[in-house]
Amino acid sequence: MCARRRPVRRRGPPAGQHQAGQHPAVQHPAVQHPAVQRLDGQRLAGQSRAGERGSGTVLAVGVLGAVLLLTAVALPLVAALAVSQSVQGATDAAALAAADTASGRVAGVPCAAAAEAARLNGASVTVCTVDGLIVSVTAVRGYLGFELGARARAGPPGAGEGPFG
């Protein structure tokens, strides 16, 4: 006994019937042109729109420009933070040098010692006040046309108790 094979069913319209505008023997030449679009605005499969050529390049240039702009703005700000920390370190060193001089550990004038310590660290003292053994120093450093400043206080342990001395 022989097994009977089932007939293969084809998908699509029944034989001899075609969808509107899709007769196999007749195709309009405009259908094959890449610039032809369907009425609903969709492009035909595998075809590109002629007006979109080069748009990826423009997008890439725009993104690159935005990244460069953000970098150009961010780098000076990050460098300003580093300079600000450097000024704070110079001011701390100046206040400690002045406090050592005010306490008598080192000979000299407290504010002169503060000015020298700040100069060696790349800053300049603008205000120096001595109140007994406690010294307050304000120093600045120029960066891109701006002056970045810092304040520091120093003295012996226990002097100037409290949050503000």
Short mmCIF file of N, CA and C in Angstrom, two decimals:
data_model
loop_
_atom_site.label_atom_id
_atom_site.label_comp_id
_atom_site.label_asym_id
_atom_site.label_seq_id
_atom_site.Cartn_x
_atom_site.Cartn_y
_atom_site.Cartn_z
N MET A 1 0.84 -1.16 0.00
CA MET A 1 0.00 0.00 0.00
C MET A 1 0.89 1.24 0.00
N CYS A 2 0.53 2.10 -0.78
CA CYS A 2 1.30 3.32 -1.00
C CYS A 2 0.67 4.46 -0.22
N ALA A 3 1.54 5.23 0.44
CA ALA A 3 1.01 6.39 1.18
C ALA A 3 0.65 7.48 0.20
N ARG A 4 -0.46 8.06 0.43
CA ARG A 4 -0.93 9.09 -0.48
C ARG A 4 -0.41 10.44 0.00
N ARG A 5 0.17 11.19 -0.88
CA ARG A 5 0.70 12.50 -0.52
C ARG A 5 -0.40 13.53 -0.60
N ARG A 6 -0.33 14.44 0.37
CA ARG A 6 -1.33 15.51 0.37
C ARG A 6 -0.88 16.60 -0.60
N PRO A 7 -1.81 17.22 -1.24
CA PRO A 7 -1.43 18.31 -2.15
C PRO A 7 -0.89 19.51 -1.35
N VAL A 8 0.07 20.17 -1.90
CA VAL A 8 0.69 21.33 -1.24
C VAL A 8 -0.22 22.54 -1.44
N ARG A 9 -0.53 23.21 -0.32
CA ARG A 9 -1.37 24.41 -0.41
C ARG A 9 -0.46 25.62 -0.53
N ARG A 10 -0.75 26.43 -1.45
CA ARG A 10 0.02 27.65 -1.63
C ARG A 10 -0.67 28.78 -0.90
N ARG A 11 0.15 29.61 -0.33
CA ARG A 11 -0.40 30.77 0.36
C ARG A 11 -0.59 31.89 -0.64
N GLY A 12 -1.45 32.82 -0.32
CA GLY A 12 -1.70 33.92 -1.22
C GLY A 12 -3.04 33.75 -1.90
N PRO A 13 -3.29 34.55 -2.90
CA PRO A 13 -4.59 34.47 -3.58
C PRO A 13 -4.70 33.15 -4.34
N PRO A 14 -5.90 32.71 -4.52
CA PRO A 14 -6.10 31.47 -5.28
C PRO A 14 -5.54 31.60 -6.69
N ALA A 15 -5.22 30.51 -7.27
CA ALA A 15 -4.63 30.51 -8.61
C ALA A 15 -5.52 31.24 -9.59
N GLY A 16 -4.90 32.08 -10.39
CA GLY A 16 -5.63 32.82 -11.39
C GLY A 16 -6.17 34.15 -10.89
N GLN A 17 -6.11 34.40 -9.59
CA GLN A 17 -6.58 35.67 -9.04
C GLN A 17 -5.38 36.41 -8.47
N HIS A 18 -5.32 37.68 -8.73
CA HIS A 18 -4.20 38.49 -8.27
C HIS A 18 -4.73 39.69 -7.51
N GLN A 19 -3.89 40.21 -6.63
CA GLN A 19 -4.29 41.40 -5.90
C GLN A 19 -4.31 42.58 -6.85
N ALA A 20 -5.04 43.61 -6.48
CA ALA A 20 -5.18 44.78 -7.34
C ALA A 20 -3.82 45.38 -7.64
N GLY A 21 -3.54 45.63 -8.91
CA GLY A 21 -2.30 46.26 -9.32
C GLY A 21 -1.10 45.35 -9.29
N GLN A 22 -1.30 44.07 -9.07
CA GLN A 22 -0.18 43.14 -8.96
C GLN A 22 -0.22 42.05 -10.03
N HIS A 23 -0.70 42.36 -11.16
CA HIS A 23 -0.73 41.36 -12.22
C HIS A 23 0.71 40.98 -12.55
N PRO A 24 1.02 39.69 -12.61
CA PRO A 24 2.41 39.28 -12.78
C PRO A 24 3.03 39.70 -14.09
N ALA A 25 2.25 39.85 -15.12
CA ALA A 25 2.83 40.17 -16.42
C ALA A 25 3.00 41.66 -16.61
N VAL A 26 2.30 42.48 -15.82
CA VAL A 26 2.33 43.92 -16.04
C VAL A 26 2.80 44.59 -14.75
N GLN A 27 3.92 45.27 -14.83
CA GLN A 27 4.37 46.08 -13.70
C GLN A 27 4.71 47.45 -14.23
N HIS A 28 4.24 48.44 -13.53
CA HIS A 28 4.49 49.81 -13.94
C HIS A 28 5.96 50.14 -13.67
N PRO A 29 6.66 50.82 -14.60
CA PRO A 29 8.09 51.10 -14.39
C PRO A 29 8.35 51.99 -13.17
N ALA A 30 7.40 52.82 -12.78
CA ALA A 30 7.62 53.71 -11.63
C ALA A 30 7.69 52.93 -10.33
N VAL A 31 7.10 51.73 -10.28
CA VAL A 31 7.12 50.93 -9.06
C VAL A 31 8.54 50.53 -8.71
N GLN A 32 9.39 50.37 -9.71
CA GLN A 32 10.75 49.94 -9.46
C GLN A 32 11.69 51.09 -9.15
N HIS A 33 11.28 52.32 -9.30
CA HIS A 33 12.14 53.48 -9.05
C HIS A 33 12.32 53.69 -7.55
N PRO A 34 13.59 53.96 -7.06
CA PRO A 34 13.84 54.07 -5.62
C PRO A 34 13.12 55.23 -4.94
N ALA A 35 12.75 56.25 -5.69
CA ALA A 35 12.14 57.41 -5.05
C ALA A 35 10.63 57.26 -4.89
N VAL A 36 10.07 56.20 -5.41
CA VAL A 36 8.62 56.01 -5.34
C VAL A 36 8.24 55.60 -3.93
N GLN A 37 7.20 56.25 -3.39
CA GLN A 37 6.71 55.91 -2.07
C GLN A 37 5.26 55.46 -2.18
N ARG A 38 4.86 54.72 -1.21
CA ARG A 38 3.46 54.33 -1.17
C ARG A 38 2.64 55.52 -0.72
N LEU A 39 1.36 55.42 -0.92
CA LEU A 39 0.48 56.53 -0.58
C LEU A 39 0.46 56.81 0.92
N ASP A 40 0.67 55.80 1.76
CA ASP A 40 0.62 56.03 3.20
C ASP A 40 1.95 56.56 3.75
N GLY A 41 2.91 56.90 2.90
CA GLY A 41 4.17 57.50 3.33
C GLY A 41 5.27 56.51 3.61
N GLN A 42 4.97 55.23 3.60
CA GLN A 42 5.98 54.21 3.85
C GLN A 42 6.81 54.02 2.59
N ARG A 43 8.07 53.74 2.76
CA ARG A 43 8.89 53.47 1.58
C ARG A 43 8.78 51.99 1.24
N LEU A 44 9.04 51.69 0.01
CA LEU A 44 8.98 50.31 -0.43
C LEU A 44 10.16 49.54 0.16
N ALA A 45 9.98 48.26 0.39
CA ALA A 45 11.01 47.45 1.03
C ALA A 45 12.30 47.48 0.23
N GLY A 46 13.41 47.70 0.94
CA GLY A 46 14.71 47.68 0.31
C GLY A 46 15.07 48.94 -0.43
N GLN A 47 14.27 49.96 -0.34
CA GLN A 47 14.54 51.19 -1.08
C GLN A 47 14.70 52.33 -0.09
N SER A 48 15.58 53.27 -0.40
CA SER A 48 15.82 54.40 0.49
C SER A 48 15.21 55.66 -0.10
N ARG A 49 15.04 56.63 0.73
CA ARG A 49 14.54 57.91 0.27
C ARG A 49 15.72 58.76 -0.16
N ALA A 50 15.63 59.32 -1.32
CA ALA A 50 16.74 60.09 -1.86
C ALA A 50 17.02 61.32 -1.01
N GLY A 51 16.02 61.90 -0.38
CA GLY A 51 16.21 63.10 0.44
C GLY A 51 16.91 62.85 1.76
N GLU A 52 17.06 61.59 2.16
CA GLU A 52 17.69 61.27 3.44
C GLU A 52 19.16 60.92 3.29
N ARG A 53 19.68 60.95 2.11
CA ARG A 53 21.09 60.60 1.92
C ARG A 53 21.97 61.63 2.63
N GLY A 54 22.92 61.18 3.43
CA GLY A 54 23.84 62.07 4.13
C GLY A 54 23.32 62.53 5.48
N SER A 55 22.10 62.16 5.85
CA SER A 55 21.57 62.62 7.13
C SER A 55 22.31 61.99 8.30
N GLY A 56 22.82 60.79 8.14
CA GLY A 56 23.61 60.15 9.20
C GLY A 56 24.89 60.91 9.46
N THR A 57 25.51 61.42 8.41
CA THR A 57 26.73 62.22 8.56
C THR A 57 26.44 63.50 9.31
N VAL A 58 25.34 64.15 8.97
CA VAL A 58 24.97 65.39 9.66
C VAL A 58 24.71 65.11 11.14
N LEU A 59 24.03 64.01 11.43
CA LEU A 59 23.76 63.64 12.81
C LEU A 59 25.07 63.37 13.56
N ALA A 60 25.99 62.64 12.95
CA ALA A 60 27.27 62.34 13.59
C ALA A 60 28.07 63.61 13.86
N VAL A 61 28.07 64.54 12.91
CA VAL A 61 28.78 65.81 13.10
C VAL A 61 28.14 66.60 14.23
N GLY A 62 26.81 66.59 14.32
CA GLY A 62 26.12 67.29 15.39
C GLY A 62 26.43 66.71 16.76
N VAL A 63 26.44 65.39 16.86
CA VAL A 63 26.76 64.74 18.14
C VAL A 63 28.21 65.03 18.52
N LEU A 64 29.12 64.95 17.56
CA LEU A 64 30.52 65.25 17.83
C LEU A 64 30.70 66.70 18.28
N GLY A 65 29.99 67.61 17.65
CA GLY A 65 30.05 69.02 18.05
C GLY A 65 29.55 69.23 19.47
N ALA A 66 28.47 68.54 19.83
CA ALA A 66 27.94 68.66 21.19
C ALA A 66 28.93 68.11 22.21
N VAL A 67 29.57 66.99 21.90
CA VAL A 67 30.56 66.42 22.81
C VAL A 67 31.75 67.37 22.97
N LEU A 68 32.21 67.95 21.88
CA LEU A 68 33.32 68.90 21.96
C LEU A 68 32.94 70.14 22.76
N LEU A 69 31.73 70.62 22.59
CA LEU A 69 31.27 71.80 23.34
C LEU A 69 31.22 71.50 24.84
N LEU A 70 30.66 70.35 25.19
CA LEU A 70 30.60 69.99 26.61
C LEU A 70 32.00 69.81 27.19
N THR A 71 32.91 69.25 26.43
CA THR A 71 34.28 69.09 26.89
C THR A 71 34.95 70.44 27.08
N ALA A 72 34.72 71.35 26.14
CA ALA A 72 35.32 72.68 26.23
C ALA A 72 34.80 73.45 27.44
N VAL A 73 33.57 73.19 27.85
CA VAL A 73 33.01 73.86 29.02
C VAL A 73 33.45 73.15 30.30
N ALA A 74 33.49 71.82 30.28
CA ALA A 74 33.77 71.06 31.50
C ALA A 74 35.24 71.11 31.92
N LEU A 75 36.17 71.11 30.97
CA LEU A 75 37.59 71.09 31.34
C LEU A 75 38.01 72.28 32.18
N PRO A 76 37.68 73.51 31.81
CA PRO A 76 38.07 74.63 32.67
C PRO A 76 37.41 74.59 34.05
N LEU A 77 36.19 74.07 34.12
CA LEU A 77 35.52 73.97 35.42
C LEU A 77 36.22 72.96 36.32
N VAL A 78 36.60 71.83 35.75
CA VAL A 78 37.32 70.82 36.53
C VAL A 78 38.68 71.36 36.96
N ALA A 79 39.36 72.06 36.06
CA ALA A 79 40.65 72.65 36.41
C ALA A 79 40.48 73.72 37.49
N ALA A 80 39.37 74.47 37.46
CA ALA A 80 39.12 75.48 38.50
C ALA A 80 38.94 74.82 39.86
N LEU A 81 38.33 73.64 39.90
CA LEU A 81 38.21 72.92 41.16
C LEU A 81 39.58 72.52 41.69
N ALA A 82 40.46 72.08 40.81
CA ALA A 82 41.81 71.71 41.23
C ALA A 82 42.58 72.92 41.74
N VAL A 83 42.45 74.06 41.05
CA VAL A 83 43.12 75.28 41.50
C VAL A 83 42.56 75.73 42.83
N SER A 84 41.25 75.61 43.02
CA SER A 84 40.62 75.99 44.28
C SER A 84 41.16 75.15 45.44
N GLN A 85 41.32 73.86 45.21
CA GLN A 85 41.89 73.00 46.26
C GLN A 85 43.35 73.35 46.53
N SER A 86 44.07 73.71 45.50
CA SER A 86 45.46 74.13 45.67
C SER A 86 45.55 75.41 46.49
N VAL A 87 44.65 76.35 46.24
CA VAL A 87 44.63 77.61 47.01
C VAL A 87 44.29 77.32 48.46
N GLN A 88 43.36 76.39 48.70
CA GLN A 88 43.02 76.04 50.09
C GLN A 88 44.22 75.43 50.80
N GLY A 89 44.97 74.59 50.12
CA GLY A 89 46.18 74.02 50.72
C GLY A 89 47.22 75.08 51.02
N ALA A 90 47.40 76.02 50.10
CA ALA A 90 48.36 77.11 50.32
C ALA A 90 47.93 77.98 51.50
N THR A 91 46.64 78.22 51.63
CA THR A 91 46.13 79.04 52.73
C THR A 91 46.29 78.31 54.06
N ASP A 92 46.04 77.02 54.08
CA ASP A 92 46.26 76.24 55.30
C ASP A 92 47.72 76.28 55.72
N ALA A 93 48.62 76.10 54.76
CA ALA A 93 50.06 76.14 55.07
C ALA A 93 50.46 77.51 55.59
N ALA A 94 49.91 78.57 55.00
CA ALA A 94 50.23 79.93 55.43
C ALA A 94 49.73 80.17 56.85
N ALA A 95 48.53 79.71 57.17
CA ALA A 95 48.00 79.90 58.53
C ALA A 95 48.81 79.12 59.55
N LEU A 96 49.23 77.91 59.21
CA LEU A 96 50.05 77.13 60.14
C LEU A 96 51.42 77.76 60.35
N ALA A 97 52.02 78.27 59.28
CA ALA A 97 53.32 78.95 59.42
C ALA A 97 53.18 80.19 60.30
N ALA A 98 52.12 80.95 60.11
CA ALA A 98 51.90 82.15 60.92
C ALA A 98 51.62 81.78 62.37
N ALA A 99 50.87 80.71 62.62
CA ALA A 99 50.58 80.28 63.99
C ALA A 99 51.84 79.81 64.70
N ASP A 100 52.73 79.11 63.99
CA ASP A 100 54.01 78.70 64.59
C ASP A 100 54.83 79.92 64.98
N THR A 101 54.82 80.93 64.14
CA THR A 101 55.57 82.16 64.43
C THR A 101 54.92 82.91 65.58
N ALA A 102 53.59 82.96 65.62
CA ALA A 102 52.88 83.68 66.70
C ALA A 102 53.08 82.99 68.04
N SER A 103 53.22 81.68 68.06
CA SER A 103 53.40 80.96 69.32
C SER A 103 54.84 81.00 69.81
N GLY A 104 55.76 81.47 68.99
CA GLY A 104 57.16 81.56 69.40
C GLY A 104 57.99 80.35 69.00
N ARG A 105 57.44 79.37 68.36
CA ARG A 105 58.21 78.20 67.93
C ARG A 105 59.21 78.58 66.84
N VAL A 106 58.83 79.54 66.00
CA VAL A 106 59.68 79.99 64.92
C VAL A 106 59.82 81.50 65.07
N ALA A 107 61.05 82.00 64.89
CA ALA A 107 61.28 83.44 65.01
C ALA A 107 60.76 84.16 63.77
N GLY A 108 60.25 85.36 63.95
CA GLY A 108 59.80 86.17 62.82
C GLY A 108 58.45 86.80 63.07
N VAL A 109 57.94 87.42 62.03
CA VAL A 109 56.65 88.09 62.07
C VAL A 109 55.61 87.12 61.50
N PRO A 110 54.48 86.89 62.21
CA PRO A 110 53.51 85.89 61.76
C PRO A 110 52.99 86.13 60.34
N CYS A 111 52.59 87.35 60.01
CA CYS A 111 52.01 87.60 58.68
C CYS A 111 53.07 87.51 57.58
N ALA A 112 54.32 87.83 57.89
CA ALA A 112 55.40 87.67 56.91
C ALA A 112 55.63 86.18 56.63
N ALA A 113 55.57 85.37 57.69
CA ALA A 113 55.72 83.92 57.51
C ALA A 113 54.56 83.36 56.68
N ALA A 114 53.35 83.90 56.93
CA ALA A 114 52.18 83.45 56.16
C ALA A 114 52.33 83.83 54.69
N ALA A 115 52.80 85.05 54.41
CA ALA A 115 52.96 85.50 53.03
C ALA A 115 54.00 84.65 52.30
N GLU A 116 55.09 84.31 52.99
CA GLU A 116 56.14 83.49 52.36
C GLU A 116 55.63 82.07 52.08
N ALA A 117 54.91 81.48 53.03
CA ALA A 117 54.38 80.13 52.83
C ALA A 117 53.36 80.11 51.69
N ALA A 118 52.53 81.14 51.60
CA ALA A 118 51.55 81.20 50.51
C ALA A 118 52.25 81.38 49.17
N ARG A 119 53.27 82.23 49.13
CA ARG A 119 54.00 82.46 47.88
C ARG A 119 54.66 81.17 47.38
N LEU A 120 55.25 80.41 48.30
CA LEU A 120 55.90 79.16 47.92
C LEU A 120 54.89 78.13 47.38
N ASN A 121 53.63 78.28 47.76
CA ASN A 121 52.58 77.37 47.29
C ASN A 121 51.75 77.96 46.15
N GLY A 122 52.19 79.09 45.59
CA GLY A 122 51.54 79.64 44.41
C GLY A 122 50.34 80.53 44.68
N ALA A 123 50.20 81.05 45.90
CA ALA A 123 49.09 81.95 46.22
C ALA A 123 49.64 83.22 46.82
N SER A 124 48.78 84.20 47.03
CA SER A 124 49.21 85.43 47.69
C SER A 124 48.22 85.77 48.80
N VAL A 125 48.77 86.20 49.94
CA VAL A 125 47.95 86.53 51.10
C VAL A 125 47.32 87.90 50.89
N THR A 126 46.00 87.97 51.10
CA THR A 126 45.31 89.26 51.00
C THR A 126 44.95 89.80 52.38
N VAL A 127 44.64 88.92 53.32
CA VAL A 127 44.30 89.34 54.69
C VAL A 127 45.00 88.41 55.66
N CYS A 128 45.63 89.00 56.68
CA CYS A 128 46.26 88.23 57.73
C CYS A 128 45.99 88.94 59.05
N THR A 129 45.31 88.27 59.96
CA THR A 129 45.03 88.87 61.28
C THR A 129 45.54 87.94 62.36
N VAL A 130 46.16 88.53 63.37
CA VAL A 130 46.68 87.78 64.51
C VAL A 130 45.89 88.22 65.74
N ASP A 131 45.26 87.26 66.42
CA ASP A 131 44.52 87.53 67.64
C ASP A 131 45.08 86.62 68.73
N GLY A 132 46.10 87.11 69.42
CA GLY A 132 46.78 86.29 70.41
C GLY A 132 47.59 85.22 69.70
N LEU A 133 47.22 83.96 69.94
CA LEU A 133 47.92 82.85 69.29
C LEU A 133 47.15 82.30 68.08
N ILE A 134 46.00 82.89 67.80
CA ILE A 134 45.18 82.42 66.67
C ILE A 134 45.41 83.35 65.48
N VAL A 135 45.69 82.73 64.35
CA VAL A 135 45.96 83.49 63.12
C VAL A 135 44.90 83.13 62.07
N SER A 136 44.33 84.15 61.43
CA SER A 136 43.39 83.95 60.31
C SER A 136 44.04 84.49 59.05
N VAL A 137 44.01 83.69 58.00
CA VAL A 137 44.66 84.06 56.74
C VAL A 137 43.66 83.87 55.59
N THR A 138 43.65 84.84 54.67
CA THR A 138 42.91 84.72 53.42
C THR A 138 43.91 84.86 52.29
N ALA A 139 43.88 83.92 51.35
CA ALA A 139 44.81 83.95 50.21
C ALA A 139 44.04 83.74 48.92
N VAL A 140 44.61 84.22 47.82
CA VAL A 140 43.98 84.10 46.50
C VAL A 140 45.00 83.66 45.45
N ARG A 141 44.46 83.16 44.35
CA ARG A 141 45.28 82.84 43.18
C ARG A 141 44.42 83.12 41.95
N GLY A 142 45.02 83.70 40.93
CA GLY A 142 44.30 84.00 39.70
C GLY A 142 44.20 82.77 38.81
N TYR A 143 43.04 82.63 38.16
CA TYR A 143 42.83 81.54 37.21
C TYR A 143 41.84 82.01 36.15
N LEU A 144 42.28 82.07 34.89
CA LEU A 144 41.45 82.47 33.75
C LEU A 144 40.73 83.80 34.00
N GLY A 145 41.44 84.73 34.58
CA GLY A 145 40.87 86.06 34.82
C GLY A 145 40.05 86.17 36.10
N PHE A 146 39.90 85.10 36.84
CA PHE A 146 39.15 85.12 38.10
C PHE A 146 40.12 84.91 39.24
N GLU A 147 39.76 85.41 40.42
CA GLU A 147 40.56 85.16 41.61
C GLU A 147 39.84 84.13 42.46
N LEU A 148 40.49 83.01 42.69
CA LEU A 148 39.95 81.97 43.56
C LEU A 148 40.60 82.14 44.92
N GLY A 149 39.79 82.22 45.96
CA GLY A 149 40.32 82.48 47.29
C GLY A 149 39.91 81.43 48.30
N ALA A 150 40.60 81.47 49.45
CA ALA A 150 40.31 80.54 50.54
C ALA A 150 40.69 81.20 51.86
N ARG A 151 40.08 80.72 52.94
CA ARG A 151 40.39 81.21 54.29
C ARG A 151 40.81 80.04 55.15
N ALA A 152 41.68 80.34 56.12
CA ALA A 152 42.11 79.32 57.07
C ALA A 152 42.44 79.98 58.40
N ARG A 153 42.23 79.22 59.47
CA ARG A 153 42.59 79.67 60.83
C ARG A 153 43.47 78.61 61.45
N ALA A 154 44.43 79.07 62.24
CA ALA A 154 45.32 78.12 62.92
C ALA A 154 45.71 78.70 64.27
N GLY A 155 46.00 77.83 65.19
CA GLY A 155 46.42 78.22 66.53
C GLY A 155 46.73 76.97 67.34
N PRO A 156 47.10 77.15 68.60
CA PRO A 156 47.41 75.99 69.44
C PRO A 156 46.14 75.18 69.73
N PRO A 157 46.29 73.91 70.07
CA PRO A 157 45.12 73.08 70.39
C PRO A 157 44.34 73.69 71.55
N GLY A 158 43.03 73.67 71.44
CA GLY A 158 42.17 74.19 72.50
C GLY A 158 41.92 75.68 72.40
N ALA A 159 42.69 76.40 71.62
CA ALA A 159 42.48 77.84 71.47
C ALA A 159 41.29 78.06 70.55
N GLY A 160 40.44 78.98 70.89
CA GLY A 160 39.28 79.28 70.05
C GLY A 160 38.30 78.14 70.01
N GLU A 161 37.92 77.59 71.17
CA GLU A 161 36.96 76.48 71.24
C GLU A 161 35.63 76.89 70.60
N GLY A 162 34.90 75.94 70.10
CA GLY A 162 33.58 76.21 69.51
C GLY A 162 33.63 76.10 68.01
N PRO A 163 32.46 76.10 67.39
CA PRO A 163 32.43 75.90 65.94
C PRO A 163 33.04 77.04 65.15
N PHE A 164 33.01 78.27 65.70
CA PHE A 164 33.56 79.40 64.96
C PHE A 164 34.73 80.02 65.68
N GLY A 165 35.34 79.33 66.60
CA GLY A 165 36.51 79.83 67.30
C GLY A 165 36.11 80.67 68.42
#
